[in-house]
mmCIF file of C-alpha atoms and ligand atoms in Angstrom:
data_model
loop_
_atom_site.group_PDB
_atom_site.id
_atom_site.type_symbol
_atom_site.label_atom_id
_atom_site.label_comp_id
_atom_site.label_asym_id
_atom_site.label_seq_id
_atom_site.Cartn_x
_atom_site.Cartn_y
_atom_site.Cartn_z
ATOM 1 C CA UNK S 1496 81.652 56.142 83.530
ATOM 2 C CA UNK S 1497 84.382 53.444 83.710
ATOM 3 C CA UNK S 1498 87.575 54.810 84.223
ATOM 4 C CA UNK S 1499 89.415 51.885 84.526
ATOM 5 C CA UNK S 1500 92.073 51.081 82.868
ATOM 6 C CA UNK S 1501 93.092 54.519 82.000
ATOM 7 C CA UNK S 1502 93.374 55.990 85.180
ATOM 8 C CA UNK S 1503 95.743 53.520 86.379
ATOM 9 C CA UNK S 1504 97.722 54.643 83.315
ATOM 10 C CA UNK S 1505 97.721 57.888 84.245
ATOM 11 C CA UNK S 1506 98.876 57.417 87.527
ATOM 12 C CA UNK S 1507 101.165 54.736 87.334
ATOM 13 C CA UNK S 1508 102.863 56.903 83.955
ATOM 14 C CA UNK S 1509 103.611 53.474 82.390
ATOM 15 C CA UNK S 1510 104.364 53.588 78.899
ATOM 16 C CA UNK S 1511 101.703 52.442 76.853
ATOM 17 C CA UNK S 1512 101.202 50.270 73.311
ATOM 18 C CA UNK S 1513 99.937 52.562 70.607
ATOM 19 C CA UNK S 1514 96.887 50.177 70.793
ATOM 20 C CA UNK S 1515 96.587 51.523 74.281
ATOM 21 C CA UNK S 1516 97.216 55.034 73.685
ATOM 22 C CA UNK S 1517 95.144 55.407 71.107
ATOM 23 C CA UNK S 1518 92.180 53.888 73.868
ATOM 24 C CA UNK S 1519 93.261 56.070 75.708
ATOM 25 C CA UNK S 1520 93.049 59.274 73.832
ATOM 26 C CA UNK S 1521 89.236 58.248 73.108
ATOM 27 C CA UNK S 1522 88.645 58.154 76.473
ATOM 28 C CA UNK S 1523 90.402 61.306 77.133
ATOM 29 C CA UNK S 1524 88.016 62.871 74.469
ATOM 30 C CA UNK S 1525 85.015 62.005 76.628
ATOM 31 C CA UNK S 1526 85.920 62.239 80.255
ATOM 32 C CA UNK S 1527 86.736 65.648 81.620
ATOM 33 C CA UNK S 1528 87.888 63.788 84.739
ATOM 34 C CA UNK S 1529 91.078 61.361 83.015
ATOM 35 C CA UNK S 1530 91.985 64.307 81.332
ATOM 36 C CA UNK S 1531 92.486 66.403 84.066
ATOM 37 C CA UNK S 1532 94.685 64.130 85.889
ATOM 38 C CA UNK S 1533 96.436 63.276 82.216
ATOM 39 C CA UNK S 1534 97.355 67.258 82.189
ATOM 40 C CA UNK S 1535 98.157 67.128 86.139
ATOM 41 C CA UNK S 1536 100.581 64.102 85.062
ATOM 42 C CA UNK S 1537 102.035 66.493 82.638
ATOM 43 C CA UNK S 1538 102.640 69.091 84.668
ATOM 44 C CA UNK S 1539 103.934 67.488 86.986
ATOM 45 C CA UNK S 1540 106.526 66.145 84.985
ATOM 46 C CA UNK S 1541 107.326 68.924 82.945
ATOM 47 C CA UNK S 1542 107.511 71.606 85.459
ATOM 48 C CA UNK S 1543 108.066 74.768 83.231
ATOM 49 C CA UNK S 1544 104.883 73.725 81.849
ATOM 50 C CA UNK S 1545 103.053 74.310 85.012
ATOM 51 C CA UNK S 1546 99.841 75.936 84.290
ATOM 52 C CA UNK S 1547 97.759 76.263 87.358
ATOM 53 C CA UNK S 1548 93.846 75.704 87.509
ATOM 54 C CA UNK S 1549 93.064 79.085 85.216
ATOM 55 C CA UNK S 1550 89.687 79.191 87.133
ATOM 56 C CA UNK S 1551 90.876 79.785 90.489
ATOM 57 C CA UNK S 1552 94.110 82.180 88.936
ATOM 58 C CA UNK S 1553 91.392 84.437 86.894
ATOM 59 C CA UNK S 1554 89.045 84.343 89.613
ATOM 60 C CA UNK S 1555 92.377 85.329 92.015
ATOM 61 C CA UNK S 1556 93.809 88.255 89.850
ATOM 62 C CA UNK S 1557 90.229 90.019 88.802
ATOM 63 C CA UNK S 1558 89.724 90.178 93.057
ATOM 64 C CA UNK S 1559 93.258 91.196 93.135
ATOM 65 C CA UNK S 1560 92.622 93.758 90.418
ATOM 66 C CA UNK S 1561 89.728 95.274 91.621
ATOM 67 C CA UNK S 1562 91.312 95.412 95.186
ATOM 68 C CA UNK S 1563 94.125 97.030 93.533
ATOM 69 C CA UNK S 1564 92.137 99.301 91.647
ATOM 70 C CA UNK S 1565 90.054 100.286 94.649
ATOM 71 C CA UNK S 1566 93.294 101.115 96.328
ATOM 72 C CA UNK S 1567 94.086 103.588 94.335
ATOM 73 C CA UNK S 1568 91.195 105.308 93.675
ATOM 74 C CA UNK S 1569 91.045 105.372 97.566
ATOM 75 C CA UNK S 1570 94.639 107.217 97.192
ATOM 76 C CA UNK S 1571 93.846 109.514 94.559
ATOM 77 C CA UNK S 1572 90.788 110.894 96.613
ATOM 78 C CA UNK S 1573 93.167 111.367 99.504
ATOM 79 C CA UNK S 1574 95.667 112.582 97.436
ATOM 80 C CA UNK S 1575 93.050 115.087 96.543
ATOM 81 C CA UNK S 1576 91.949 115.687 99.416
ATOM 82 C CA UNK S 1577 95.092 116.231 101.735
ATOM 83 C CA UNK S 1578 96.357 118.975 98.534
ATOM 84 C CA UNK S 1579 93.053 120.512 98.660
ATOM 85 C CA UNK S 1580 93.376 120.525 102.553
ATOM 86 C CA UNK S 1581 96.798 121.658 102.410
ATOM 87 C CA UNK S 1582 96.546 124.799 100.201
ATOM 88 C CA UNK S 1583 93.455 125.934 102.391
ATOM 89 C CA UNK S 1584 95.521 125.419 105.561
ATOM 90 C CA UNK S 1585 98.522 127.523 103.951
ATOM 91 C CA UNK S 1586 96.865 130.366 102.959
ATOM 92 C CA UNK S 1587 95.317 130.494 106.284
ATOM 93 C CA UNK S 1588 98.777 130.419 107.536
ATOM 94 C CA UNK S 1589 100.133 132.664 105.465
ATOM 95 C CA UNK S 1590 96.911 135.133 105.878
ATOM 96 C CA UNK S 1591 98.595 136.383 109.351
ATOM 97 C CA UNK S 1592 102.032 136.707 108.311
ATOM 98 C CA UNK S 1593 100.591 138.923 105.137
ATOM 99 C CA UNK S 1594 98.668 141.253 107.543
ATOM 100 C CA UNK S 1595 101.646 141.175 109.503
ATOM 101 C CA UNK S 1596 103.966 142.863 106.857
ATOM 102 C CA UNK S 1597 103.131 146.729 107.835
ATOM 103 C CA UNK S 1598 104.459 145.825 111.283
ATOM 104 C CA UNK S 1599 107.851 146.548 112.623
ATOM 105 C CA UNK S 1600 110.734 144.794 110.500
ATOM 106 C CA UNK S 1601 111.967 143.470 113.940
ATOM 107 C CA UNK S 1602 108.761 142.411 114.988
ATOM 108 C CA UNK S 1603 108.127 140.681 111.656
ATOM 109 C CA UNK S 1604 111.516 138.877 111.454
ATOM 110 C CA UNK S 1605 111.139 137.699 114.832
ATOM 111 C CA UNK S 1606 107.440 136.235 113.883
ATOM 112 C CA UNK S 1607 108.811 134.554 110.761
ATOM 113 C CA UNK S 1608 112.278 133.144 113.006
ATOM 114 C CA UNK S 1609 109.420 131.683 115.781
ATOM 115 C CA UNK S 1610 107.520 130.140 112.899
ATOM 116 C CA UNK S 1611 111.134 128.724 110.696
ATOM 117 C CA UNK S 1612 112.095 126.998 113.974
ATOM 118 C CA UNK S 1613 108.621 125.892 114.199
ATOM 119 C CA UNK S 1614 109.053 124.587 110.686
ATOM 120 C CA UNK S 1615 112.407 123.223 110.995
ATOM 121 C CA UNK S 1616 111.830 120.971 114.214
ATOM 122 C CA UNK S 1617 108.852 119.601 112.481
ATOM 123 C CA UNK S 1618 110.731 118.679 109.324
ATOM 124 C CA UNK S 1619 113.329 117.166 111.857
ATOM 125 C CA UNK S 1620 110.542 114.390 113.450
ATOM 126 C CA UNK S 1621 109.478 114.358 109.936
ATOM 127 C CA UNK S 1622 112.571 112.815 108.742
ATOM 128 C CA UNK S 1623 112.961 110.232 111.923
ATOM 129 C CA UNK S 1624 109.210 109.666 111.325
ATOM 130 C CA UNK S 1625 109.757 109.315 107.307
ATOM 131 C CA UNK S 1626 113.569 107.174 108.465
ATOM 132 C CA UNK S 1627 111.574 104.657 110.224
ATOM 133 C CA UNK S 1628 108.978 104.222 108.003
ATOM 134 C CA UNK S 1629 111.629 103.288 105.230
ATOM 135 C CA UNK S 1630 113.362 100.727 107.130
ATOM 136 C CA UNK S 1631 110.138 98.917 108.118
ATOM 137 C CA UNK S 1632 108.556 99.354 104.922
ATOM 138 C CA UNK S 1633 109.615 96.818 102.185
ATOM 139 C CA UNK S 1634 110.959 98.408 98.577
ATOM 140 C CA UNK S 1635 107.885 96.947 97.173
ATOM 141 C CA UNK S 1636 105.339 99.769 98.000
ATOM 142 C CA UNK S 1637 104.664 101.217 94.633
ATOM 143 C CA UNK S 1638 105.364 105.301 94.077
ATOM 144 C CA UNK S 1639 101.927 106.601 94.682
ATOM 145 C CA UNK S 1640 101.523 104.712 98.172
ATOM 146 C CA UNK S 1641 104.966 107.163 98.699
ATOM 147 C CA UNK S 1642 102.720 110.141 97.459
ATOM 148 C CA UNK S 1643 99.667 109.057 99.258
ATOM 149 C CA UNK S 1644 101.557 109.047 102.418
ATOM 150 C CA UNK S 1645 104.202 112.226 101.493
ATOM 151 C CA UNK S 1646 100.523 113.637 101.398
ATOM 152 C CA UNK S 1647 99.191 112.231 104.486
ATOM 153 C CA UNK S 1648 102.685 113.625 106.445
ATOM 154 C CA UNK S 1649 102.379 117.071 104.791
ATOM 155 C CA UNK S 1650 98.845 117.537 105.575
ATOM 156 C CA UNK S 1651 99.667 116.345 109.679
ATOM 157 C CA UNK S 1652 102.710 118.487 109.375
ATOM 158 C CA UNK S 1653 100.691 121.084 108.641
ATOM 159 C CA UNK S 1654 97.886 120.684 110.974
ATOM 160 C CA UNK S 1655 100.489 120.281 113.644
ATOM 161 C CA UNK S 1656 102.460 123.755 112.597
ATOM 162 C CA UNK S 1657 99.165 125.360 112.683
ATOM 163 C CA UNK S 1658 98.346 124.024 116.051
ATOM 164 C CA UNK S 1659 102.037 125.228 117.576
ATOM 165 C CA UNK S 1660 101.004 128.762 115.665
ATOM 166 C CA UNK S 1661 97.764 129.156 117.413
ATOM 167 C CA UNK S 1662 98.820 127.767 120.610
ATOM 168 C CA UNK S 1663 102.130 130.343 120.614
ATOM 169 C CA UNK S 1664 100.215 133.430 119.251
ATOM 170 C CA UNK S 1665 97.656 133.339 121.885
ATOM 171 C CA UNK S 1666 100.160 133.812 125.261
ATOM 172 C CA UNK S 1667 100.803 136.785 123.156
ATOM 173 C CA UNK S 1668 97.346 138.735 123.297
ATOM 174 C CA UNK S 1669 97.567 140.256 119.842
HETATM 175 ZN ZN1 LIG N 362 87.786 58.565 82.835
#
């Protein structure tokens, strides 16, 4: 197909006769390629009307969507997982302080004081841990990436408090 003189026209942005727009518009009609460098020419020119290639943008956002929605079914499972994790590991932990409650007072209160300091200086890298992670993490992450990882931190906290428990109980010989 001839292109000539129109895509000249088009590049050139010369104002044309109406004899010559009206050619022009015929064209246009036929040739996929003169009108996509008329509506480039527009675009260009108006720049609020910028409309890029919808191809490559629908194309873009469906891989970003399914990305996005693969993401968080990814954090839902963990989410699941790390509460399902979590409640096991409690009652575990709990199961020896509940045995423990026909012991001695003194003996008791000094196995729930061991465990709160336990607690507390976990809580305390927690916090430097969580501190960090908020000033290198930008304000974009969306609220369940915070739960995913609030998750994530509680389940390690927990693994870690069990591992001080067992590791402290046992210099003890029951
Ligand atoms: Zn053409």
């Amino acid at each position: 197909m001839n292109h000539q003189p129109f895509e000249s026209w088009l590049l050139d942005d010369l104002p044309l006769a109406p004899e010559q727009r009206r050619e022009l518009d015929s064209h246009l009609r036929t040739c996929p390629r003169c009108t996509a460098l008329a509506e480039t020419g527009l675009a260009l020119r108006a720049p609020r009307m910028v409309t890029p290639a919808s191809g490559f943008t629908q194309r873009f956002q469906a891989r970003l969507e399914a990305r996005r929605l693969a993401e968080r079914r990814q954090r839902f499972w963990g989410l699941i997982l790390f509460s399902v994790t979590g409640v096991g590991i409690l009652t575990w932990l709990a199961s020896p302080l509940l045995g423990r409650l026909a012991d001695s007072p003194a003996e008791w209160i000094n196995l729930v004081l061991g465990y709160l300091m336990f607690l507390i200086s976990s809580v305390q890298v927690l916090t430097e841990v969580g501190s960090v992670l908020l000033r290198v993490v930008p304000g974009f992450v969306p609220p369940i990436m915070w739960m995913a990882l609030a998750s994530v931190l509680g389940g390690m906290s927990l693994l870690w408090t069990v591992s001080i428990w067992r590791f402290t109980r046992v210099p003890r010989g029951v």
